[in-house]
Amino acid sequence: MSQRQIPEASVARLPLYLRALIDRAEAGVESMSSGELAAAAGVNSAKIRKDLSYLGSYGTRGVGYDVEYLIAQISRELGLTQDWSTVLVGAGNLGQALANYGGFADRGFRIAAILDADPAKVGMTVAGVEVFHQDQAERIIREEDVAIAILAVPGDAAQEVADRLVEAGVTSILNFAPAVIQVPEGVSLRKVDLSIELQILAYYEQRRLVSDDLANGAVRRHLDGLPD
Amino acid sequence: MSQRQIPEASVARLPLYLRALIDRAEAGVESMSSGELAAAAGVNSAKIRKDLSYLGSYGTRGVGYDVEYLIAQISRELGLTQDWSTVLVGAGNLGQALANYGGFADRGFRIAAILDADPAKVGMTVAGVEVFHQDQAERIIREEDVAIAILAVPGDAAQEVADRLVEAGVTSILNFAPAVIQVPEGVSLRKVDLSIELQILAYYEQRRLVSDDLANGAVRRHLDGLPD
DNA sequence: CCGTGTGAAATTATTCACAGCC
DNA sequence: GGCTGTGAATAATTTCACACGG
């Protein structure tokens, strides 16, 4: 199988495999089995094989996968053989941290400009990138051929900013703002919500506490010789 | 239905509903239908009703859900009626941005301490929280009864730091480090990976470009009177 | 032999559609 | 009449298990 429409869940894992592969390649590893890759990526091996089968038959039976070759195939599939221009919108705390985060540039995502609504921030340089006023969005997106925007604005500004970005030609948005935003059909949207992740953890944390209590209760009953 | 084991996918959406509800409550809204809540949270209404049904029957047929009451129920379910102490590990760019991010404290997640391996950072105060040396982890986690750790260290340090945190008693980790980490059974782990999200977007962005090309090709063939 | 690639089975998640109640 | 709550239907995802090829 070599032709298309990779399941979304599978696409979302490919970058993980890619990172594991690059990591092992740098350590000099030339070949990996699905089991080794699974361990490095934190998933199980059946999933690895199934996911990779959507890309094609790039493994060798009885042997495994050639690391460099697989890196090339996944990179191509993910569209990482080209560089992408992005704009980062929002030069506050989070925006600045994102600008300083090296992981974007490493993977071919160039921040062409940082945009902010606050005139006081305009002209600053963050991680070597100039901050422009949001009014310049249309021009910069056009001139720099920006397809992807990273949104790090306050929640209540997010929808409005997203609308303008889409209007200006952006077709993918990575939203860090703590707000639900709507985008038109045909525009991709992913969100990263810092506090939501913590809240999910709190749920499981609480369950752990509750079941500990129950277990303690059970132990106590047992020690007391009472029926369960 | 009121008794337990809410599907994971559903748990992951509850914080989203909660935020939408709080937002509307602040705007003075007292009641919402599943359709209204769906619009505010960016999902469909069947999902809302199904998800909420796992918590219990808290709506009123023909009317909708009482906003305040539902906020209370979801908060209780998620374990947000209590405050949680956390430690933030890593006082670099990202760590500082996270410390400055108000969204944690707002939702009852108190950062008890920031930990860093770099002695030069020890003693600093970030967002009103003191930075301690990582050697203090065990003491702080014990004294402050910390169950949740936020990991914002370099990728190559992540596993080692996670091991120490678990050893010290942490039972939930939110990992921002760009690395796969393993935790023992019984410890919760969620990860937020900034560059992986961009890579996922790149995949769909590329497909858009490719299909545009194909469409242009089709148009060209059509205009040229050639067969498809 | 060993590990991939993949149908088939099992599980999980989403959506439908409507009875039931306010 | 309108909206919830929920079984039943559908879709997506994960896992199993093994034939196949190097």
Short mmCIF file of C-alpha atoms (C1' of nucleotides) in Angstrom, two decimals:
data_model
loop_
_atom_site.label_atom_id
_atom_site.label_comp_id
_atom_site.label_asym_id
_atom_site.label_seq_id
_atom_site.Cartn_x
_atom_site.Cartn_y
_atom_site.Cartn_z
CA MET A 1 0.00 0.00 0.00
CA SER A 2 1.45 3.33 -0.95
CA GLN A 3 -1.49 5.55 -1.64
CA ARG A 4 -2.90 7.93 0.70
CA GLN A 5 -5.18 9.29 3.30
CA ILE A 6 -3.31 8.36 6.41
CA PRO A 7 -5.58 8.16 9.47
CA GLU A 8 -5.38 11.23 11.64
CA ALA A 9 -4.31 9.29 14.72
CA SER A 10 -1.49 7.87 12.71
CA VAL A 11 -0.34 11.24 11.31
CA ALA A 12 -0.21 12.56 14.84
CA ARG A 13 2.28 9.86 15.81
CA LEU A 14 4.64 10.19 12.86
CA PRO A 15 6.50 13.19 14.33
CA LEU A 16 7.08 11.13 17.43
CA TYR A 17 8.63 8.31 15.44
CA LEU A 18 10.64 10.84 13.51
CA ARG A 19 12.11 12.27 16.65
CA ALA A 20 12.98 8.84 17.98
CA LEU A 21 14.60 7.89 14.67
CA ILE A 22 16.64 11.08 14.47
CA ASP A 23 17.74 10.56 18.03
CA ARG A 24 18.91 7.02 17.34
CA ALA A 25 20.52 8.03 14.05
CA GLU A 26 22.60 10.58 15.90
CA ALA A 27 23.68 7.80 18.22
CA GLY A 28 24.91 5.91 15.19
CA VAL A 29 22.12 3.33 14.93
CA GLU A 30 21.53 2.26 11.34
CA SER A 31 18.64 -0.14 11.64
CA MET A 32 15.72 -0.57 14.01
CA SER A 33 12.96 -3.11 14.37
CA SER A 34 9.38 -2.07 15.06
CA GLY A 35 9.91 -3.24 18.62
CA GLU A 36 12.94 -1.03 19.15
CA LEU A 37 11.25 1.94 17.59
CA ALA A 38 8.19 1.26 19.69
CA ALA A 39 10.24 1.35 22.86
CA ALA A 40 11.93 4.59 21.81
CA ALA A 41 8.64 6.25 20.94
CA GLY A 42 6.63 4.92 23.83
CA VAL A 43 4.01 2.99 21.88
CA ASN A 44 3.56 -0.67 21.00
CA SER A 45 5.10 -2.35 18.02
CA ALA A 46 1.89 -3.32 16.24
CA LYS A 47 0.99 0.35 16.10
CA ILE A 48 4.37 1.20 14.65
CA ARG A 49 4.03 -1.37 11.91
CA LYS A 50 0.48 -0.39 11.09
CA ASP A 51 1.32 3.31 11.01
CA LEU A 52 4.37 2.80 8.84
CA SER A 53 2.42 0.55 6.50
CA TYR A 54 0.32 3.56 5.53
CA LEU A 55 3.46 5.17 4.12
CA GLY A 56 4.52 2.15 2.13
CA SER A 57 6.55 -1.01 2.65
CA TYR A 58 9.79 0.47 3.79
CA GLY A 59 10.94 -2.27 6.13
CA THR A 60 12.81 -5.46 5.48
CA ARG A 61 11.26 -8.66 6.81
CA GLY A 62 13.42 -10.39 9.31
CA VAL A 63 15.53 -7.27 9.72
CA GLY A 64 13.69 -4.06 10.46
CA TYR A 65 13.80 -0.53 9.11
CA ASP A 66 16.77 1.40 7.79
CA VAL A 67 16.89 4.42 10.05
CA GLU A 68 18.08 7.03 7.56
CA TYR A 69 15.72 5.84 4.87
CA LEU A 70 12.77 5.85 7.20
CA ILE A 71 13.65 9.35 8.40
CA ALA A 72 13.60 10.49 4.79
CA GLN A 73 10.27 8.83 4.08
CA ILE A 74 8.52 10.19 7.16
CA SER A 75 9.97 13.65 6.58
CA ARG A 76 8.72 13.64 3.03
CA GLU A 77 5.31 12.42 4.09
CA LEU A 78 5.00 15.08 6.77
CA GLY A 79 6.11 17.80 4.39
CA LEU A 80 9.30 18.51 6.30
CA THR A 81 11.61 18.40 3.32
CA GLN A 82 10.70 21.99 2.71
CA ASP A 83 10.94 24.90 5.12
CA TRP A 84 7.76 26.54 6.29
CA SER A 85 7.39 30.22 7.03
CA THR A 86 5.28 31.03 10.05
CA VAL A 87 4.20 34.10 11.93
CA LEU A 88 4.04 34.12 15.68
CA VAL A 89 1.23 36.31 16.91
CA GLY A 90 1.59 37.63 20.44
CA ALA A 91 4.85 38.83 21.95
CA GLY A 92 3.87 38.33 25.57
CA ASN A 93 5.39 35.81 27.93
CA LEU A 94 4.30 32.77 26.08
CA GLY A 95 4.99 34.25 22.67
CA GLN A 96 8.52 35.14 23.68
CA ALA A 97 9.11 31.71 25.14
CA LEU A 98 7.89 30.15 21.91
CA ALA A 99 10.14 32.41 19.87
CA ASN A 100 13.10 31.36 21.98
CA TYR A 101 12.20 27.71 21.74
CA GLY A 102 14.72 26.21 19.36
CA GLY A 103 12.63 23.21 18.41
CA PHE A 104 10.74 25.05 15.69
CA ALA A 105 13.68 26.23 13.63
CA ASP A 106 15.37 22.85 14.03
CA ARG A 107 12.48 21.25 12.24
CA GLY A 108 12.24 23.73 9.41
CA PHE A 109 9.69 26.13 10.81
CA ARG A 110 11.02 29.62 10.33
CA ILE A 111 9.38 32.44 12.24
CA ALA A 112 9.26 35.16 9.61
CA ALA A 113 7.88 37.76 11.97
CA ILE A 114 6.34 38.25 15.36
CA LEU A 115 3.15 40.28 15.43
CA ASP A 116 1.65 42.12 18.36
CA ALA A 117 -1.14 44.59 18.89
CA ASP A 118 0.83 46.60 21.43
CA PRO A 119 2.78 49.48 19.81
CA ALA A 120 5.23 49.38 22.71
CA LYS A 121 6.37 45.95 21.62
CA VAL A 122 6.86 46.89 17.97
CA GLY A 123 10.50 47.11 16.98
CA MET A 124 11.67 44.74 19.70
CA THR A 125 13.69 41.74 18.66
CA VAL A 126 12.94 38.39 20.22
CA ALA A 127 15.25 35.50 19.43
CA GLY A 128 16.51 37.47 16.46
CA VAL A 129 13.04 38.06 15.03
CA GLU A 130 11.55 41.51 14.75
CA VAL A 131 8.20 42.37 16.28
CA PHE A 132 5.78 44.12 13.92
CA HIS A 133 2.42 45.67 14.54
CA GLN A 134 -0.52 43.43 13.79
CA ASP A 135 -1.57 45.80 11.06
CA GLN A 136 1.35 44.46 9.07
CA ALA A 137 -0.08 40.93 9.10
CA GLU A 138 -1.52 40.99 5.61
CA ARG A 139 1.65 42.36 4.05
CA ILE A 140 4.01 40.00 5.86
CA ILE A 141 1.90 36.92 5.23
CA ARG A 142 1.76 37.75 1.56
CA GLU A 143 5.39 38.75 1.14
CA GLU A 144 6.82 35.89 3.17
CA ASP A 145 4.39 33.32 1.84
CA VAL A 146 3.28 32.33 5.31
CA ALA A 147 0.87 29.41 5.54
CA ILE A 148 1.10 28.64 9.26
CA ALA A 149 0.43 30.97 12.19
CA ILE A 150 1.22 30.36 15.83
CA LEU A 151 -1.27 32.09 18.06
CA ALA A 152 -0.14 33.17 21.52
CA VAL A 153 -2.51 36.02 22.25
CA PRO A 154 -4.91 36.48 25.18
CA GLY A 155 -7.98 34.29 24.95
CA ASP A 156 -10.41 37.08 24.32
CA ALA A 157 -8.48 38.31 21.30
CA ALA A 158 -7.94 34.90 19.76
CA GLN A 159 -10.98 34.62 17.51
CA GLU A 160 -10.59 38.10 16.09
CA VAL A 161 -6.90 37.59 15.38
CA ALA A 162 -7.55 34.19 13.85
CA ASP A 163 -10.16 35.69 11.53
CA ARG A 164 -7.70 38.28 10.32
CA LEU A 165 -4.97 35.72 9.77
CA VAL A 166 -7.25 33.49 7.74
CA GLU A 167 -8.42 36.49 5.80
CA ALA A 168 -4.78 37.30 5.06
CA GLY A 169 -4.16 33.83 3.68
CA VAL A 170 -3.04 31.66 6.57
CA THR A 171 -4.30 28.09 6.19
CA SER A 172 -3.02 26.48 9.39
CA ILE A 173 -3.21 27.79 12.93
CA LEU A 174 -1.58 26.43 16.04
CA ASN A 175 -3.53 27.94 18.88
CA PHE A 176 -1.95 28.42 22.28
CA ALA A 177 -4.57 30.91 23.41
CA PRO A 178 -6.93 29.54 26.04
CA ALA A 179 -10.01 29.94 23.89
CA VAL A 180 -12.01 27.95 21.40
CA ILE A 181 -11.67 29.43 17.96
CA GLN A 182 -13.59 28.65 14.82
CA VAL A 183 -11.95 28.51 11.43
CA PRO A 184 -13.53 28.04 8.03
CA GLU A 185 -13.63 24.69 6.28
CA GLY A 186 -10.28 24.05 4.66
CA VAL A 187 -8.21 25.72 7.35
CA SER A 188 -6.37 23.43 9.77
CA LEU A 189 -6.44 24.13 13.44
CA ARG A 190 -4.68 22.50 16.32
CA LYS A 191 -4.63 23.68 19.87
CA VAL A 192 -2.31 23.36 22.78
CA ASP A 193 -3.93 24.22 26.05
CA LEU A 194 -1.62 24.25 28.99
CA SER A 195 -4.15 24.32 31.76
CA ILE A 196 -6.47 21.78 30.19
CA GLU A 197 -3.74 19.19 30.36
CA LEU A 198 -3.31 19.86 34.06
CA GLN A 199 -7.02 19.53 34.62
CA ILE A 200 -7.02 16.15 32.92
CA LEU A 201 -4.22 15.05 35.21
CA ALA A 202 -6.18 16.30 38.21
CA TYR A 203 -9.03 13.97 37.28
CA TYR A 204 -6.83 10.90 37.39
CA GLU A 205 -4.99 12.21 40.43
CA GLN A 206 -8.27 12.55 42.26
CA ARG A 207 -9.36 9.07 41.30
CA ARG A 208 -6.11 7.77 42.68
CA LEU A 209 -6.81 9.52 45.99
CA VAL A 210 -10.35 8.24 46.13
CA SER A 211 -9.36 4.66 45.39
CA ASP A 212 -6.55 4.87 47.95
CA ASP A 213 -9.17 5.89 50.47
CA LEU A 214 -11.33 2.98 49.47
CA ALA A 215 -8.38 0.62 49.67
CA ASN A 216 -7.49 1.94 53.10
CA GLY A 217 -11.07 1.42 54.09
CA ALA A 218 -10.91 -2.12 52.84
CA VAL A 219 -7.67 -2.73 54.71
CA ARG A 220 -9.11 -1.27 57.84
CA ARG A 221 -12.22 -3.39 57.57
CA HIS A 222 -10.08 -6.40 56.98
CA LEU A 223 -7.90 -5.70 60.00
CA ASP A 224 -10.97 -5.12 62.11
CA GLY A 225 -12.37 -8.44 61.01
CA LEU A 226 -15.46 -6.78 59.56
CA PRO A 227 -17.09 -8.04 56.38
CA ASP A 228 -16.15 -6.29 53.13
CA MET B 1 -26.13 6.66 35.06
CA SER B 2 -24.00 8.10 37.81
CA GLN B 3 -21.27 5.56 38.39
CA ARG B 4 -17.92 5.80 36.96
CA GLN B 5 -15.11 5.21 34.64
CA ILE B 6 -15.59 8.04 32.25
CA PRO B 7 -14.00 7.34 28.85
CA GLU B 8 -10.66 9.03 28.42
CA ALA B 9 -11.75 10.97 25.36
CA SER B 10 -14.61 12.32 27.36
CA VAL B 11 -12.47 13.32 30.35
CA ALA B 12 -10.21 15.22 27.99
CA ARG B 13 -13.14 17.35 26.84
CA LEU B 14 -14.58 18.19 30.23
CA PRO B 15 -12.09 21.01 30.89
CA LEU B 16 -13.12 22.51 27.58
CA TYR B 17 -16.77 22.50 28.55
CA LEU B 18 -15.83 23.88 31.91
CA ARG B 19 -14.06 26.81 30.37
CA ALA B 20 -16.96 27.55 28.06
CA LEU B 21 -19.40 27.37 30.97
CA ILE B 22 -17.33 29.66 33.17
CA ASP B 23 -17.02 32.09 30.32
CA ARG B 24 -20.78 32.19 29.77
CA ALA B 25 -21.46 32.34 33.50
CA GLU B 26 -19.31 35.46 33.71
CA ALA B 27 -21.40 36.90 30.92
CA GLY B 28 -24.47 36.34 33.08
CA VAL B 29 -25.87 33.33 31.27
CA GLU B 30 -27.78 31.05 33.65
CA SER B 31 -28.81 28.21 31.41
CA MET B 32 -27.47 26.57 28.28
CA SER B 33 -28.70 23.84 25.99
CA SER B 34 -26.37 21.17 24.68
CA GLY B 35 -26.44 22.97 21.34
CA GLU B 36 -25.32 26.26 22.84
CA LEU B 37 -22.61 24.63 24.87
CA ALA B 38 -21.52 22.71 21.81
CA ALA B 39 -21.12 25.93 19.85
CA ALA B 40 -19.15 27.52 22.67
CA ALA B 41 -16.85 24.54 23.04
CA GLY B 42 -16.43 23.78 19.36
CA VAL B 43 -17.89 20.26 19.35
CA ASN B 44 -21.26 18.83 18.38
CA SER B 45 -24.22 18.62 20.67
CA ALA B 46 -24.54 14.83 20.71
CA LYS B 47 -21.05 14.62 22.10
CA ILE B 48 -21.88 17.13 24.79
CA ARG B 49 -24.93 15.19 25.89
CA LYS B 50 -23.12 11.87 25.83
CA ASP B 51 -20.15 13.23 27.76
CA LEU B 52 -22.33 14.90 30.36
CA SER B 53 -24.41 11.77 30.73
CA TYR B 54 -21.35 10.03 32.15
CA LEU B 55 -21.42 12.47 35.05
CA GLY B 56 -25.10 12.01 35.78
CA SER B 57 -28.41 13.46 34.68
CA TYR B 58 -27.83 17.08 35.39
CA GLY B 59 -29.89 18.64 32.63
CA THR B 60 -33.57 19.46 32.42
CA ARG B 61 -35.46 18.12 29.42
CA GLY B 62 -36.92 20.80 27.27
CA VAL B 63 -34.71 23.40 28.97
CA GLY B 64 -31.01 22.63 29.12
CA TYR B 65 -28.36 22.75 31.80
CA ASP B 66 -28.08 25.15 34.72
CA VAL B 67 -24.71 26.77 34.14
CA GLU B 68 -23.61 27.20 37.75
CA TYR B 69 -24.74 23.74 38.71
CA LEU B 70 -22.97 22.14 35.80
CA ILE B 71 -19.79 24.08 36.57
CA ALA B 72 -19.93 22.66 40.08
CA GLN B 73 -20.50 19.12 38.88
CA ILE B 74 -17.73 19.16 36.30
CA SER B 75 -15.34 20.80 38.74
CA ARG B 76 -16.07 18.16 41.32
CA GLU B 77 -15.64 15.38 38.79
CA LEU B 78 -12.32 16.76 37.59
CA GLY B 79 -11.07 17.20 41.10
CA LEU B 80 -10.91 20.97 40.85
CA THR B 81 -12.76 21.69 44.07
CA GLN B 82 -9.46 21.29 45.83
CA ASP B 83 -6.20 23.08 45.13
CA TRP B 84 -3.30 21.09 43.82
CA SER B 85 0.32 21.78 44.66
CA THR B 86 2.71 21.38 41.78
CA VAL B 87 6.39 21.82 41.18
CA LEU B 88 7.67 23.30 37.98
CA VAL B 89 10.98 21.76 36.98
CA GLY B 90 13.15 23.85 34.69
CA ALA B 91 13.57 27.60 34.99
CA GLY B 92 14.62 28.22 31.39
CA ASN B 93 12.64 30.10 28.82
CA LEU B 94 9.73 27.77 28.73
CA GLY B 95 9.70 27.20 32.46
CA GLN B 96 9.61 30.91 33.11
CA ALA B 97 6.85 31.40 30.60
CA LEU B 98 4.84 28.66 32.24
CA ALA B 99 5.41 30.17 35.67
CA ASN B 100 4.17 33.49 34.39
CA TYR B 101 1.16 31.92 32.74
CA GLY B 102 -1.80 32.84 34.90
CA GLY B 103 -4.01 30.03 33.74
CA PHE B 104 -2.63 27.52 36.22
CA ALA B 105 -3.24 29.45 39.41
CA ASP B 106 -6.67 30.49 38.17
CA ARG B 107 -7.68 26.87 38.07
CA GLY B 108 -6.34 25.87 41.42
CA PHE B 109 -2.88 24.68 40.45
CA ARG B 110 -0.41 26.30 42.79
CA ILE B 111 3.24 26.21 41.87
CA ALA B 112 4.85 25.47 45.21
CA ALA B 113 8.38 25.75 43.89
CA ILE B 114 10.44 25.96 40.77
CA LEU B 115 13.34 23.56 40.55
CA ASP B 116 16.41 23.84 38.40
CA ALA B 117 19.73 22.07 38.11
CA ASP B 118 21.64 25.30 37.48
CA PRO B 119 22.99 26.83 40.73
CA ALA B 120 23.01 30.23 39.04
CA LYS B 121 19.22 30.16 38.84
CA VAL B 122 18.71 29.16 42.46
CA GLY B 123 17.35 31.99 44.56
CA MET B 124 15.71 33.75 41.64
CA THR B 125 12.05 34.53 41.88
CA VAL B 126 9.85 33.92 38.86
CA ALA B 127 6.25 35.07 39.03
CA GLY B 128 6.60 35.26 42.78
CA VAL B 129 7.85 31.70 43.12
CA GLU B 130 11.32 30.90 44.38
CA VAL B 131 13.72 28.77 42.37
CA PHE B 132 15.34 25.93 44.33
CA HIS B 133 18.05 23.53 43.39
CA GLN B 134 16.84 20.20 42.11
CA ASP B 135 18.41 18.51 45.10
CA GLN B 136 15.59 19.99 47.13
CA ALA B 137 12.98 18.09 45.11
CA GLU B 138 12.41 15.31 47.64
CA ARG B 139 12.03 17.68 50.55
CA ILE B 140 9.72 20.10 48.77
CA ILE B 141 7.53 17.40 47.30
CA ARG B 142 7.11 15.84 50.70
CA GLU B 143 6.62 19.05 52.65
CA GLU B 144 4.27 20.66 50.18
CA ASP B 145 2.40 17.46 49.40
CA VAL B 146 3.02 17.80 45.69
CA ALA B 147 1.34 15.23 43.46
CA ILE B 148 1.78 16.90 40.08
CA ALA B 149 5.00 18.01 38.39
CA ILE B 150 5.36 20.18 35.32
CA LEU B 151 8.46 19.26 33.37
CA ALA B 152 10.15 21.95 31.30
CA VAL B 153 13.71 20.71 31.14
CA PRO B 154 15.88 19.94 28.10
CA GLY B 155 14.92 16.72 26.35
CA ASP B 156 18.02 14.81 27.30
CA ALA B 157 17.46 15.44 31.00
CA ALA B 158 13.77 14.62 31.00
CA GLN B 159 13.83 10.91 31.81
CA GLU B 160 16.32 11.28 34.62
CA VAL B 161 14.38 14.15 36.18
CA ALA B 162 11.10 12.29 35.80
CA ASP B 163 12.57 9.27 37.57
CA ARG B 164 13.64 11.39 40.49
CA LEU B 165 10.27 13.08 40.72
CA VAL B 166 8.42 9.79 40.75
CA GLU B 167 10.85 8.47 43.31
CA ALA B 168 10.08 11.50 45.44
CA GLY B 169 6.37 10.81 45.30
CA VAL B 170 4.99 12.66 42.30
CA THR B 171 2.16 10.71 40.69
CA SER B 172 1.32 12.92 37.70
CA ILE B 173 3.68 14.53 35.22
CA LEU B 174 2.90 17.07 32.55
CA ASN B 175 5.85 16.84 30.18
CA PHE B 176 6.81 19.80 28.03
CA ALA B 177 10.26 18.44 27.29
CA PRO B 178 10.72 17.24 23.73
CA ALA B 179 11.42 13.66 24.71
CA VAL B 180 9.54 10.46 25.33
CA ILE B 181 9.62 9.54 28.97
CA GLN B 182 8.58 6.34 30.67
CA VAL B 183 6.81 6.31 34.00
CA PRO B 184 5.86 3.35 36.14
CA GLU B 185 2.37 1.89 36.15
CA GLY B 186 0.14 4.02 38.32
CA VAL B 187 1.76 7.32 37.42
CA SER B 188 -0.12 9.57 35.01
CA LEU B 189 1.71 11.22 32.18
CA ARG B 190 0.59 13.73 29.62
CA LYS B 191 2.77 15.52 27.17
CA VAL B 192 2.62 18.77 25.31
CA ASP B 193 4.98 18.91 22.41
CA LEU B 194 5.18 22.22 20.67
CA SER B 195 7.00 21.19 17.55
CA ILE B 196 5.03 17.99 17.04
CA GLU B 197 1.87 20.02 16.67
CA LEU B 198 3.51 22.11 13.97
CA GLN B 199 4.66 19.01 12.17
CA ILE B 200 1.13 17.66 12.14
CA LEU B 201 -0.06 20.92 10.63
CA ALA B 202 2.69 20.71 8.02
CA TYR B 203 1.31 17.38 6.88
CA TYR B 204 -2.12 18.80 6.15
CA GLU B 205 -0.60 21.97 4.75
CA GLN B 206 1.41 19.93 2.30
CA ARG B 207 -1.61 17.90 1.27
CA ARG B 208 -3.40 21.13 0.59
CA LEU B 209 -0.56 22.26 -1.66
CA VAL B 210 -0.41 18.93 -3.45
CA SER B 211 -4.13 18.80 -4.07
CA ASP B 212 -4.08 22.41 -5.27
CA ASP B 213 -1.44 21.35 -7.74
CA LEU B 214 -3.57 18.43 -8.80
CA ALA B 215 -6.59 20.67 -9.14
CA ASN B 216 -4.59 23.13 -11.21
CA GLY B 217 -3.40 20.23 -13.28
CA ALA B 218 -6.98 19.11 -13.74
CA VAL B 219 -8.02 22.62 -14.71
CA ARG B 220 -5.15 22.89 -17.13
CA ARG B 221 -5.96 19.57 -18.70
CA HIS B 222 -9.55 20.59 -18.88
CA LEU B 223 -8.73 23.89 -20.55
CA ASP B 224 -6.40 22.11 -22.92
CA GLY B 225 -9.14 19.69 -23.81
CA LEU B 226 -7.03 16.73 -22.74
CA PRO B 227 -8.56 13.72 -20.98
CA ASP B 228 -8.34 13.54 -17.18
"C1'" DC C 1 14.21 -18.13 11.84
"C1'" DC C 2 12.83 -13.31 12.47
"C1'" DG C 3 10.39 -9.31 11.91
"C1'" DT C 4 7.37 -7.01 8.53
"C1'" DG C 5 2.96 -6.21 6.54
"C1'" DT C 6 -1.79 -6.88 6.91
"C1'" DG C 7 -6.40 -8.95 7.07
"C1'" DA C 8 -9.53 -9.90 10.82
"C1'" DA C 9 -11.13 -9.24 15.55
"C1'" DA C 10 -11.67 -6.40 19.43
"C1'" DT C 11 -12.09 -2.17 21.46
"C1'" DT C 12 -13.11 2.62 21.75
"C1'" DA C 13 -15.26 6.72 20.15
"C1'" DT C 14 -18.71 9.22 17.60
"C1'" DT C 15 -23.03 10.00 15.69
"C1'" DC C 16 -27.87 8.94 15.00
"C1'" DA C 17 -32.44 9.05 16.25
"C1'" DC C 18 -36.06 8.99 19.24
"C1'" DA C 19 -38.60 7.86 23.65
"C1'" DG C 20 -39.40 10.33 27.69
"C1'" DC C 21 -39.99 14.27 30.48
"C1'" DC C 22 -40.43 19.09 31.63
"C1'" DG D 1 -42.66 21.98 21.74
"C1'" DG D 2 -38.07 21.47 22.91
"C1'" DC D 3 -34.23 19.36 24.76
"C1'" DT D 4 -32.22 15.73 27.47
"C1'" DG D 5 -30.59 11.08 28.05
"C1'" DT D 6 -29.47 6.96 25.91
"C1'" DG D 7 -29.70 2.62 23.38
"C1'" DA D 8 -28.41 1.25 18.83
"C1'" DA D 9 -25.75 2.02 14.57
"C1'" DT D 10 -21.63 3.53 12.61
"C1'" DA D 11 -16.98 4.83 12.32
"C1'" DA D 12 -12.30 5.02 13.85
"C1'" DT D 13 -8.57 3.05 16.19
"C1'" DT D 14 -6.02 -0.43 18.32
"C1'" DT D 15 -4.59 -4.98 18.89
"C1'" DC D 16 -4.07 -9.76 17.45
"C1'" DA D 17 -2.05 -13.29 15.01
"C1'" DC D 18 0.05 -15.21 11.27
"C1'" DA D 19 1.31 -15.69 6.24
"C1'" DC D 20 5.15 -14.17 3.79
"C1'" DG D 21 9.74 -12.85 2.30
"C1'" DG D 22 14.62 -11.87 3.22
#
